[in-house]
Tab-separated table of C-alpha atoms and ligand atoms in Angstrom:
chain	number	residue	atom	x	y	z
A	1	UNK	CA	169.358	49.058	99.784
A	2	UNK	CA	169.008	46.851	102.803
A	3	UNK	CA	166.067	44.450	102.759
A	4	UNK	CA	166.357	43.811	106.445
A	5	UNK	CA	166.023	47.469	107.197
A	6	UNK	CA	162.632	47.588	105.537
A	7	UNK	CA	161.643	44.475	107.436
A	8	UNK	CA	162.426	46.178	110.667
A	9	UNK	CA	160.949	49.538	109.898
A	10	UNK	CA	157.241	49.867	110.009
A	11	UNK	CA	156.363	52.724	107.744
A	12	UNK	CA	153.570	54.677	109.373
A	13	UNK	CA	151.304	56.407	106.967
A	14	UNK	CA	149.643	59.152	108.890
A	15	UNK	CA	146.221	59.818	107.562
A	16	UNK	CA	146.142	62.897	105.339
A	17	UNK	CA	146.086	65.893	107.539
A	18	UNK	CA	143.298	68.288	107.018
A	19	UNK	CA	144.327	70.536	109.831
A	20	UNK	CA	146.387	73.559	108.955
A	21	UNK	CA	147.640	73.431	112.522
A	22	UNK	CA	149.685	70.268	112.159
A	23	UNK	CA	152.785	69.045	110.416
A	24	UNK	CA	151.549	66.425	107.958
A	25	UNK	CA	154.473	64.037	108.437
A	26	UNK	CA	154.554	63.910	112.196
A	27	UNK	CA	151.140	65.073	113.285
A	28	UNK	CA	152.828	67.545	115.634
A	29	UNK	CA	151.796	71.154	116.027
A	30	UNK	CA	153.177	73.463	113.384
A	31	UNK	CA	155.942	75.638	114.776
A	32	UNK	CA	153.864	78.840	114.884
A	33	UNK	CA	151.175	77.009	116.847
A	34	UNK	CA	153.815	75.555	119.157
A	35	UNK	CA	155.149	79.031	119.888
A	36	UNK	CA	151.668	80.285	120.708
A	37	UNK	CA	151.018	77.380	123.089
A	38	UNK	CA	154.401	77.774	124.735
A	39	UNK	CA	153.882	81.505	125.173
A	40	UNK	CA	150.538	80.850	126.814
A	41	UNK	CA	152.168	78.376	129.231
A	42	UNK	CA	154.901	80.904	129.997
A	43	UNK	CA	152.359	83.628	130.662
A	44	UNK	CA	150.781	81.344	133.243
A	45	UNK	CA	154.038	79.959	134.602
A	46	UNK	CA	153.349	80.712	138.292
A	47	UNK	CA	155.890	78.866	140.419
A	48	UNK	CA	156.574	76.223	137.839
A	49	UNK	CA	159.609	75.711	135.633
A	50	UNK	CA	159.329	75.017	131.931
A	51	UNK	CA	161.951	73.109	129.983
A	52	UNK	CA	162.429	73.650	126.294
A	53	UNK	CA	164.367	70.823	124.668
A	54	UNK	CA	165.621	71.311	121.139
A	55	UNK	CA	166.809	68.106	119.490
A	56	UNK	CA	168.514	67.407	116.226
A	57	UNK	CA	169.548	64.094	114.722
A	58	UNK	CA	173.189	64.000	113.740
A	59	UNK	CA	173.920	62.075	110.509
A	60	UNK	CA	170.225	61.906	109.658
A	61	UNK	CA	171.020	62.988	106.119
A	62	UNK	CA	172.926	59.748	105.689
A	63	UNK	CA	169.701	57.784	106.245
A	64	UNK	CA	167.865	59.768	103.565
A	65	UNK	CA	170.790	59.526	101.168
A	66	UNK	CA	171.358	55.830	101.699
A	67	UNK	CA	167.951	54.300	102.263
A	68	UNK	CA	165.672	56.937	100.768
A	69	UNK	CA	163.181	59.409	102.158
A	70	UNK	CA	160.623	56.791	103.096
A	71	UNK	CA	162.964	55.310	105.673
A	72	UNK	CA	164.033	58.786	106.765
A	73	UNK	CA	160.378	59.696	107.312
A	74	UNK	CA	159.793	56.501	109.280
A	75	UNK	CA	162.697	57.342	111.543
A	76	UNK	CA	161.291	60.803	112.210
A	77	UNK	CA	157.883	59.344	112.989
A	78	UNK	CA	159.449	56.813	115.330
A	79	UNK	CA	161.242	59.578	117.134
A	80	UNK	CA	158.085	61.647	117.455
A	81	UNK	CA	156.197	58.695	118.877
A	82	UNK	CA	158.785	58.339	121.624
A	83	UNK	CA	158.908	62.037	122.260
A	84	UNK	CA	155.177	62.346	122.841
A	85	UNK	CA	154.049	59.069	124.321
A	86	UNK	CA	153.465	58.576	128.053
A	87	UNK	CA	154.529	62.029	128.919
A	88	UNK	CA	151.975	63.844	130.934
A	89	UNK	CA	154.289	66.784	131.566
A	90	UNK	CA	154.698	67.704	127.916
A	91	UNK	CA	153.079	71.017	127.030
A	92	UNK	CA	153.614	70.896	123.283
A	93	UNK	CA	156.017	69.559	120.646
A	94	UNK	CA	156.850	70.612	117.127
A	95	UNK	CA	159.136	69.890	114.206
A	96	UNK	CA	160.915	73.159	113.538
A	97	UNK	CA	162.155	71.843	110.203
A	98	UNK	CA	163.667	68.689	108.728
A	99	UNK	CA	165.097	66.690	111.647
A	100	UNK	CA	164.957	69.520	114.200
A	101	UNK	CA	162.414	69.101	116.975
A	102	UNK	CA	161.412	71.096	119.971
A	103	UNK	CA	159.488	69.957	123.037
A	104	UNK	CA	158.296	72.028	125.968
A	105	UNK	CA	157.283	70.549	129.294
A	106	UNK	CA	156.929	71.259	133.005
A	107	UNK	CA	159.715	70.265	135.354
A	108	UNK	CA	158.190	68.544	138.297
A	109	UNK	CA	159.088	68.291	141.952
A	110	UNK	CA	162.598	68.737	143.207
A	111	UNK	CA	164.367	67.694	140.037
A	112	UNK	CA	167.241	70.098	139.404
A	113	UNK	CA	168.005	71.561	135.995
A	114	UNK	CA	171.166	69.439	135.852
A	115	UNK	CA	169.272	66.283	136.741
A	116	UNK	CA	166.841	67.024	133.946
A	117	UNK	CA	169.762	67.434	131.564
A	118	UNK	CA	171.192	64.078	132.681
A	119	UNK	CA	167.799	62.498	132.201
A	120	UNK	CA	167.535	63.754	128.598
A	121	UNK	CA	171.124	62.750	127.948
A	122	UNK	CA	170.409	59.190	129.096
A	123	UNK	CA	167.231	59.109	127.068
A	124	UNK	CA	169.157	60.219	123.968
A	125	UNK	CA	171.848	57.634	124.538
A	126	UNK	CA	169.398	54.787	125.018
A	127	UNK	CA	167.494	55.862	121.956
A	128	UNK	CA	170.714	56.050	120.009
A	129	UNK	CA	171.479	52.393	120.704
A	130	UNK	CA	168.045	51.319	119.526
A	131	UNK	CA	167.915	53.580	116.467
A	132	UNK	CA	171.444	52.725	115.384
A	133	UNK	CA	170.518	49.090	115.302
A	134	UNK	CA	167.167	49.576	113.693
A	135	UNK	CA	168.326	52.027	111.043
A	136	UNK	CA	171.723	50.453	110.436
A	137	UNK	CA	173.690	53.578	111.039
A	138	UNK	CA	176.357	53.407	113.687
A	139	UNK	CA	176.873	57.172	113.763
A	140	UNK	CA	173.305	58.330	114.333
A	141	UNK	CA	173.205	60.631	117.346
A	142	UNK	CA	170.571	62.674	119.124
A	143	UNK	CA	171.846	66.068	120.205
A	144	UNK	CA	169.774	68.214	122.515
A	145	UNK	CA	169.997	71.673	123.942
A	146	UNK	CA	167.828	72.652	126.870
A	147	UNK	CA	166.729	75.999	128.193
A	148	UNK	CA	164.810	76.153	131.420
A	149	UNK	CA	162.754	79.120	132.475
A	150	UNK	CA	160.926	80.167	135.586
A	151	UNK	CA	159.156	83.375	136.545
A	152	UNK	CA	162.522	85.053	137.348
A	153	UNK	CA	164.131	84.351	133.954
A	154	UNK	CA	165.648	87.273	132.043
A	155	UNK	CA	163.309	86.740	129.187
A	156	UNK	CA	159.893	85.213	129.282
A	157	UNK	CA	159.421	85.057	125.604
A	158	UNK	CA	158.816	81.743	123.817
A	159	UNK	CA	160.957	82.518	120.789
A	160	UNK	CA	163.954	83.495	122.917
A	161	UNK	CA	163.559	80.346	125.014
A	162	UNK	CA	163.618	78.186	121.870
A	163	UNK	CA	166.554	80.040	120.369
A	164	UNK	CA	168.498	79.612	123.631
A	165	UNK	CA	167.782	75.886	123.579
A	166	UNK	CA	168.862	75.779	119.947
A	167	UNK	CA	172.113	77.537	120.818
A	168	UNK	CA	172.810	74.946	123.517
A	169	UNK	CA	171.989	72.246	120.963
A	170	UNK	CA	174.635	73.652	118.603
A	171	UNK	CA	177.158	73.475	121.420
A	172	UNK	CA	176.103	69.873	122.114
A	173	UNK	CA	176.541	68.978	118.472
A	174	UNK	CA	180.164	70.020	118.527
A	175	UNK	CA	180.988	68.014	121.629
A	176	UNK	CA	182.285	64.515	121.170
A	177	UNK	CA	180.692	62.949	124.205
A	178	UNK	CA	177.889	64.917	125.807
A	179	UNK	CA	174.934	64.971	123.491
A	180	UNK	CA	172.896	67.203	125.738
A	181	UNK	CA	173.772	70.686	126.977
A	182	UNK	CA	171.990	73.169	129.217
A	183	UNK	CA	171.830	76.731	127.974
A	184	UNK	CA	173.675	79.310	129.979
A	185	UNK	CA	174.125	82.993	129.322
A	186	UNK	CA	177.874	82.712	128.721
A	187	UNK	CA	176.963	81.038	125.423
A	188	UNK	CA	175.583	84.380	124.307
A	189	UNK	CA	179.022	85.876	124.902
A	190	UNK	CA	180.471	83.267	122.540
A	191	UNK	CA	177.936	84.183	119.882
A	192	UNK	CA	178.624	87.878	120.324
A	193	UNK	CA	182.346	87.226	119.908
A	194	UNK	CA	181.700	85.165	116.788
A	195	UNK	CA	179.562	87.876	115.242
A	196	UNK	CA	182.128	90.514	116.162
A	197	UNK	CA	185.006	88.524	114.636
A	198	UNK	CA	183.227	87.540	111.427
A	199	UNK	CA	181.969	91.061	110.821
A	200	UNK	CA	185.515	92.435	111.109
A	201	UNK	CA	187.167	89.964	108.726
A	202	UNK	CA	186.469	91.618	105.339
A	203	UNK	CA	187.921	94.908	106.556
A	204	UNK	CA	190.859	93.113	108.152
A	205	UNK	CA	191.699	91.480	104.832
A	206	UNK	CA	191.447	94.803	102.996
A	207	UNK	CA	193.643	96.488	105.636
A	208	UNK	CA	196.295	93.756	105.527
A	209	UNK	CA	195.770	92.962	109.198
A	210	UNK	CA	196.474	89.276	108.565
A	211	UNK	CA	200.170	88.493	108.792
A	212	UNK	CA	201.910	85.353	107.703
A	213	UNK	CA	204.307	83.844	110.223
A	214	UNK	CA	206.737	81.102	109.303
A	215	UNK	CA	207.758	78.201	111.496
A	216	UNK	CA	210.943	76.400	110.412
A	217	UNK	CA	210.999	72.695	109.642
A	218	UNK	CA	214.220	70.900	110.458
A	219	UNK	CA	215.811	67.808	108.942
A	220	UNK	CA	216.517	65.371	111.775
A	221	UNK	CA	219.716	63.869	110.394
A	222	UNK	CA	221.474	67.204	109.775
A	223	UNK	CA	219.463	69.589	112.000
A	224	UNK	CA	219.344	71.945	109.021
A	225	UNK	CA	216.466	74.136	107.882
A	226	UNK	CA	214.573	72.412	105.088
A	227	UNK	CA	211.236	74.197	104.987
A	228	UNK	CA	208.592	76.123	106.873
A	229	UNK	CA	204.900	76.160	107.627
A	230	UNK	CA	202.925	79.351	106.996
A	231	UNK	CA	200.734	80.221	109.994
A	232	UNK	CA	198.362	83.131	109.976
A	233	UNK	CA	198.215	85.817	112.682
A	234	UNK	CA	195.706	88.613	112.926
A	235	UNK	CA	197.247	91.825	114.124
A	236	UNK	CA	194.571	94.344	115.054
A	237	UNK	CA	195.187	98.058	114.352
A	238	UNK	CA	195.893	98.544	118.087
A	239	UNK	CA	198.807	96.103	117.752
A	240	UNK	CA	197.163	93.216	119.640
A	241	UNK	CA	197.285	89.714	118.171
A	242	UNK	CA	194.484	87.277	117.620
A	243	UNK	CA	195.701	83.697	117.247
A	244	UNK	CA	194.238	81.260	114.725
A	245	UNK	CA	192.496	79.099	117.300
A	246	UNK	CA	190.528	82.183	118.361
A	247	UNK	CA	189.151	82.977	114.927
A	248	UNK	CA	189.603	80.091	112.470
A	249	UNK	CA	186.666	78.047	113.874
A	250	UNK	CA	184.375	81.083	113.470
A	251	UNK	CA	185.463	81.940	109.965
A	252	UNK	CA	185.214	78.286	108.978
A	253	UNK	CA	181.551	78.411	109.930
A	254	UNK	CA	181.014	81.638	108.026
A	255	UNK	CA	183.017	80.402	105.025
A	256	UNK	CA	185.348	83.427	105.214
A	257	UNK	CA	188.304	81.150	105.878
A	258	UNK	CA	188.527	80.659	102.127
A	259	UNK	CA	189.353	84.345	101.647
A	260	UNK	CA	191.815	84.344	104.539
A	261	UNK	CA	193.536	81.217	103.222
A	262	UNK	CA	193.792	82.759	99.757
A	263	UNK	CA	195.279	85.866	101.290
A	264	UNK	CA	197.883	83.747	103.095
A	265	UNK	CA	198.646	81.714	99.960
A	266	UNK	CA	199.156	84.878	97.912
A	267	UNK	CA	201.454	86.369	100.543
A	268	UNK	CA	203.560	83.204	100.545
A	269	UNK	CA	203.780	83.036	96.747
A	270	UNK	CA	204.723	86.705	96.648
A	271	UNK	CA	207.353	86.246	99.349
A	272	UNK	CA	208.984	83.287	97.560
A	273	UNK	CA	208.848	84.984	94.142
A	274	UNK	CA	210.451	88.146	95.505
A	275	UNK	CA	213.308	86.243	97.112
A	276	UNK	CA	213.878	84.225	93.955
A	277	UNK	CA	213.893	87.424	91.864
A	278	UNK	CA	216.475	88.909	94.243
A	279	UNK	CA	218.692	85.841	93.830
A	280	UNK	CA	218.183	84.785	97.451
A	281	UNK	CA	217.804	81.263	98.815
A	282	UNK	CA	214.348	79.868	99.484
A	283	UNK	CA	212.906	76.787	101.173
A	284	UNK	CA	209.569	75.035	100.547
A	285	UNK	CA	206.628	76.469	102.469
A	286	UNK	CA	203.551	74.512	103.466
A	287	UNK	CA	200.064	76.025	103.442
A	288	UNK	CA	197.157	74.976	105.635
A	289	UNK	CA	193.994	73.958	103.811
A	290	UNK	CA	190.729	74.450	105.660
A	291	UNK	CA	188.031	71.799	105.424
A	292	UNK	CA	185.761	74.449	103.915
A	293	UNK	CA	187.686	74.250	100.617
A	294	UNK	CA	186.303	70.782	100.139
A	295	UNK	CA	182.824	72.147	99.632
A	296	UNK	CA	183.910	74.854	97.203
A	297	UNK	CA	186.915	73.350	95.417
A	298	UNK	CA	187.743	76.746	93.908
A	299	UNK	CA	191.109	76.317	95.635
A	300	UNK	CA	192.474	74.450	92.605
A	301	UNK	CA	191.648	77.343	90.288
A	302	UNK	CA	193.094	79.797	92.760
A	303	UNK	CA	196.359	77.918	93.221
A	304	UNK	CA	196.639	77.544	89.455
A	305	UNK	CA	196.307	81.293	89.032
A	306	UNK	CA	198.987	81.892	91.690
A	307	UNK	CA	201.435	79.578	89.928
A	308	UNK	CA	200.721	81.389	86.654
A	309	UNK	CA	201.160	84.803	88.214
A	310	UNK	CA	204.243	84.194	90.369
A	311	UNK	CA	205.927	81.469	88.311
A	312	UNK	CA	207.612	79.782	91.262
A	313	UNK	CA	208.695	76.123	91.069
A	314	UNK	CA	205.987	73.785	92.353
A	315	UNK	CA	208.419	72.034	94.744
A	316	UNK	CA	208.376	75.187	96.844
A	317	UNK	CA	204.755	74.767	97.859
A	318	UNK	CA	203.181	72.056	99.988
A	319	UNK	CA	199.632	71.680	101.282
A	320	UNK	CA	198.582	70.459	104.718
A	321	UNK	CA	195.193	68.799	105.057
A	322	UNK	CA	194.136	67.674	108.501
A	323	UNK	CA	193.459	64.058	109.218
A	324	UNK	CA	189.816	64.907	109.923
A	325	UNK	CA	189.301	66.315	106.417
A	326	UNK	CA	190.193	62.940	104.951
A	327	UNK	CA	187.814	61.245	107.347
A	328	UNK	CA	184.885	63.611	106.843
A	329	UNK	CA	184.716	63.186	103.123
A	330	UNK	CA	187.317	60.826	101.782
A	331	UNK	CA	186.172	60.906	98.155
A	332	UNK	CA	186.236	64.690	97.940
A	333	UNK	CA	189.535	64.874	99.831
A	334	UNK	CA	191.042	62.443	97.340
A	335	UNK	CA	189.891	64.650	94.467
A	336	UNK	CA	191.510	67.630	96.112
A	337	UNK	CA	194.787	65.803	96.778
A	338	UNK	CA	194.780	64.618	93.208
A	339	UNK	CA	194.260	68.145	91.902
A	340	UNK	CA	197.040	69.524	94.114
A	341	UNK	CA	199.404	66.752	93.036
A	342	UNK	CA	198.817	67.712	89.402
A	343	UNK	CA	200.534	71.025	90.116
A	344	UNK	CA	203.546	69.025	91.317
A	345	UNK	CA	203.088	70.091	94.935
A	346	UNK	CA	203.403	67.771	97.908
A	347	UNK	CA	200.492	67.079	100.222
A	348	UNK	CA	200.663	66.187	103.879
A	349	UNK	CA	198.263	64.779	106.435
A	350	UNK	CA	198.259	67.256	109.302
A	351	UNK	CA	197.515	66.562	112.985
A	352	UNK	CA	197.872	62.844	112.413
A	353	UNK	CA	196.770	60.916	115.490
A	354	UNK	CA	194.916	63.842	117.053
A	355	UNK	CA	191.444	62.521	116.451
A	356	UNK	CA	190.280	59.225	115.191
A	357	UNK	CA	193.026	56.923	114.284
A	358	UNK	CA	192.974	56.797	110.563
A	359	UNK	CA	195.652	54.159	110.178
A	360	UNK	CA	193.680	52.372	107.501
A	361	UNK	CA	193.383	55.582	105.498
A	362	UNK	CA	197.112	56.008	105.414
A	363	UNK	CA	197.710	53.133	103.055
A	364	UNK	CA	194.907	54.245	100.748
A	365	UNK	CA	195.760	57.900	100.444
A	366	UNK	CA	198.341	59.267	98.071
A	367	UNK	CA	199.958	61.552	100.614
A	368	UNK	CA	203.628	62.440	100.774
A	369	UNK	CA	204.130	63.457	104.386
A	370	UNK	CA	202.468	62.728	107.697
A	371	UNK	CA	202.686	65.321	110.403
A	372	UNK	CA	202.424	63.593	113.757
A	373	UNK	CA	200.334	65.717	116.047
A	374	UNK	CA	201.900	67.508	118.979
A	375	UNK	CA	199.718	65.535	121.416
A	376	UNK	CA	202.308	62.764	121.304
A	377	UNK	CA	204.877	65.116	122.798
A	378	UNK	CA	202.638	66.560	125.491
A	379	UNK	CA	205.140	65.774	128.259
A	380	UNK	CA	208.711	67.018	128.264
A	381	UNK	CA	209.930	63.582	129.154
A	382	UNK	CA	208.435	61.113	126.772
A	383	UNK	CA	206.219	58.454	128.278
A	384	UNK	CA	207.042	54.890	127.309
A	385	UNK	CA	203.556	54.449	125.803
A	386	UNK	CA	203.907	57.587	123.671
A	387	UNK	CA	207.291	56.363	122.499
A	388	UNK	CA	205.779	53.100	121.336
A	389	UNK	CA	203.012	54.878	119.427
A	390	UNK	CA	205.337	57.407	117.784
A	391	UNK	CA	207.946	54.850	116.777
A	392	UNK	CA	205.286	52.553	115.309
A	393	UNK	CA	203.788	55.388	113.296
A	394	UNK	CA	207.169	56.486	111.999
A	395	UNK	CA	207.961	52.914	111.113
A	396	UNK	CA	204.657	52.438	109.349
A	397	UNK	CA	205.106	55.675	107.385
A	398	UNK	CA	208.576	54.565	106.364
A	399	UNK	CA	207.264	51.283	105.022
A	400	UNK	CA	204.594	53.101	103.099
A	401	UNK	CA	207.319	55.435	101.767
A	402	UNK	CA	205.709	58.424	103.398
A	403	UNK	CA	207.934	61.047	105.007
A	404	UNK	CA	207.217	61.626	108.697
A	405	UNK	CA	207.404	64.936	110.497
A	406	UNK	CA	206.827	65.373	114.214
A	407	UNK	CA	205.224	68.626	115.397
A	408	UNK	CA	205.501	70.330	118.738
A	409	UNK	CA	209.136	69.392	119.515
A	410	UNK	CA	210.031	71.433	122.576
A	411	UNK	CA	213.011	69.711	124.191
A	412	UNK	CA	216.370	68.224	123.151
A	413	UNK	CA	215.271	64.860	124.605
A	414	UNK	CA	212.265	64.760	122.320
A	415	UNK	CA	214.364	65.774	119.344
A	416	UNK	CA	216.963	63.102	120.093
A	417	UNK	CA	214.344	60.436	120.454
A	418	UNK	CA	212.950	61.340	117.026
A	419	UNK	CA	216.445	60.958	115.629
A	420	UNK	CA	216.786	57.544	117.272
A	421	UNK	CA	213.655	56.251	115.585
A	422	UNK	CA	214.382	57.847	112.229
A	423	UNK	CA	211.619	60.451	112.027
A	424	UNK	CA	212.905	62.528	109.097
A	425	UNK	CA	211.582	65.999	109.937
A	426	UNK	CA	210.830	68.022	113.061
A	427	UNK	CA	209.070	71.253	113.857
A	428	UNK	CA	208.577	72.959	117.197
A	429	UNK	CA	209.502	75.627	119.701
A	430	UNK	CA	212.788	73.816	120.424
A	431	UNK	CA	214.005	75.027	117.030
A	432	UNK	CA	211.887	78.119	116.576
A	433	UNK	CA	208.478	79.573	117.245
A	434	UNK	CA	206.536	80.805	114.214
A	435	UNK	CA	208.229	84.113	113.290
A	436	UNK	CA	207.334	87.096	111.081
A	437	UNK	CA	208.620	87.163	107.519
A	438	UNK	CA	211.595	89.469	108.211
A	439	UNK	CA	212.835	87.232	110.984
A	440	UNK	CA	212.331	84.132	108.883
A	441	UNK	CA	214.400	85.722	106.112
A	442	UNK	CA	217.239	86.169	108.590
A	443	UNK	CA	216.937	82.519	109.575
A	444	UNK	CA	217.239	81.451	105.923
A	445	UNK	CA	220.117	83.856	105.246
A	446	UNK	CA	222.053	82.726	108.348
A	447	UNK	CA	221.492	79.084	107.514
A	448	UNK	CA	222.852	79.455	103.991
A	449	UNK	CA	225.747	81.686	105.075
A	450	UNK	CA	226.711	78.945	107.534
A	451	UNK	CA	226.436	76.293	104.883
A	452	UNK	CA	228.523	78.365	102.470
A	453	UNK	CA	231.258	78.846	105.047
A	454	UNK	CA	231.155	75.102	105.917
A	455	UNK	CA	231.676	74.336	102.255
A	456	UNK	CA	234.699	76.637	101.888
B	1	C2E	P1	198.541	73.453	113.020
B	1	C2E	O1	198.461	73.476	111.538
B	1	C2E	O2	198.624	72.144	113.706
B	1	C2E	O3	199.766	74.377	113.357
B	1	C2E	C1	200.667	74.116	114.370
B	1	C2E	C2	200.347	74.895	115.600
B	1	C2E	O4	201.194	74.444	116.666
B	1	C2E	C3	200.637	76.396	115.457
B	1	C2E	O5	199.697	77.078	116.269
B	1	C2E	C4	202.006	76.512	116.081
B	1	C2E	O6	202.288	77.794	116.562
B	1	C2E	C5	201.917	75.523	117.205
B	1	C2E	N1	203.224	75.004	117.608
B	1	C2E	C6	204.315	74.893	116.855
B	1	C2E	N2	205.336	74.369	117.552
B	1	C2E	C7	204.872	74.138	118.790
B	1	C2E	C8	205.466	73.603	119.983
B	1	C2E	O7	206.637	73.234	120.043
B	1	C2E	N3	204.669	73.488	121.067
B	1	C2E	C9	203.373	73.885	121.040
B	1	C2E	N4	202.678	73.777	122.174
B	1	C2E	N5	202.782	74.398	119.952
B	1	C2E	C10	203.535	74.528	118.837
B	1	C2E	P2	198.931	78.318	115.656
B	1	C2E	O8	199.825	79.102	114.768
B	1	C2E	O9	198.268	78.991	116.802
B	1	C2E	O10	197.870	77.654	114.712
B	1	C2E	C11	196.837	76.881	115.232
B	1	C2E	C12	196.063	76.221	114.132
B	1	C2E	O11	195.356	77.168	113.335
B	1	C2E	C13	196.945	75.483	113.130
B	1	C2E	O12	197.289	74.238	113.659
B	1	C2E	C14	196.044	75.400	111.922
B	1	C2E	O13	195.146	74.329	112.050
B	1	C2E	C15	195.272	76.704	112.003
B	1	C2E	N6	195.869	77.659	111.081
B	1	C2E	C16	196.943	78.461	111.275
B	1	C2E	N7	197.165	79.214	110.164
B	1	C2E	C17	196.232	78.884	109.250
B	1	C2E	C18	195.929	79.300	107.907
B	1	C2E	O14	196.591	80.136	107.292
B	1	C2E	N8	194.861	78.706	107.319
B	1	C2E	C19	194.114	77.747	107.931
B	1	C2E	N9	193.095	77.228	107.287
B	1	C2E	N10	194.366	77.331	109.174
B	1	C2E	C20	195.413	77.891	109.832
B	2	CA	CA1	199.329	72.704	109.859
B	3	CA	CA1	199.363	70.306	112.962
């Protein structure tokens, strides 16, 4: 516990609240009261505009977990003080729950909705600097969503206005830079799509609408097939395809990705076991591991049961965990890697270099392979700066005895460059797109027929 933090933080003890109308910690109106006041203001809106700003404090939990609730409470009180003081335009404010706050106010004069957004964004950023210093947390962030209504708005209902602001806040929370977003009706479309997708998933699993595609992995020195990555596709009954980027983020939020991943894993185990039983050649297949598994950890049990059921050698399975998983929760990720290693399977760090640079993690993590993200190969002709970064990463991996694989190889120039710098494995459209199982089987069969005839 940091002494200096307590020195800096003045713990405000609000006098015990005898009013059933107020939140005892912050002294703000209780949410039901807030809604009533807001509705009254809306009913009398006239020619005015009302802004509803919904704010949430990112990484607030860390403060509670690290310094205790007393400091967490002090931070909330500090925030409330700033939110309410010297603001004659505020109609009412409330804590919806925990670290979620909502404030309603009149927009004055000529200020445009966008200017108001910029104003709140600046306010959040300034506050962030102060609070990060005061509360010793360099990641603390204020994320706000704003909905603005006037007499012509589609809905003039307080609850809808708050839920729109909250929706914009969720969008803000996912953005890296902007911590403040204005609600617009297209966001509702996104929500509708999410609800539509997530409600269809259970049936899609039962109907075998998810298909596993395989993308070959190639050994640089020989240009031979040495493995594949399993990539899921959703083929709707009408034959149309939904690609992972269009549904994985939704089903990660709903938790259903666990079931889809298990479905993919089972398909891959079954595929390999069937080929082995038929005396055909096989290559190792890597499986993507969603971040959601980290919270459940039932993946280890599930994989164990698949090995018991299908009895395939463990060298045939690899797991890909994205760089961000390791960063989000290193301790839990290490546990997972450890558990997967116990089966004898290899583990890779996927999308390496796509987000934060986790160079320091690389030396601490027991991973076998790094998959350099396709962002490094974004241009057909490699930029000198990209070349430097890729070659340094490959070199570093080599020294750490980690195998390097480069994703997204689309041209012979890129492939040759990877050979020059000794990147062991490659994967990308230049060799093959992800293909359905039948096509992948042909690729394996052709490869081994060729090798057999070379050996004769
Ligand atoms: P990822 O794991 O990074 O997979 C590689 C993605 O890059 C695939 O997109 C692949 O089709 C694409 N790709 C491969 N070669 C090239 C190339 O040369 N150029 C370009 N531009 N792209 C290339 P896909 O299949 O759409 O998958 C997108 C992401 O969805 C994957 O990224 C992975 O994060 C996720 N995903 C896919 N299947 C599964 C799954 O079964 N479970 C989980 N949890 N996630 C999955
Ligand atoms: Ca992957
Ligand atoms: Ca990747």
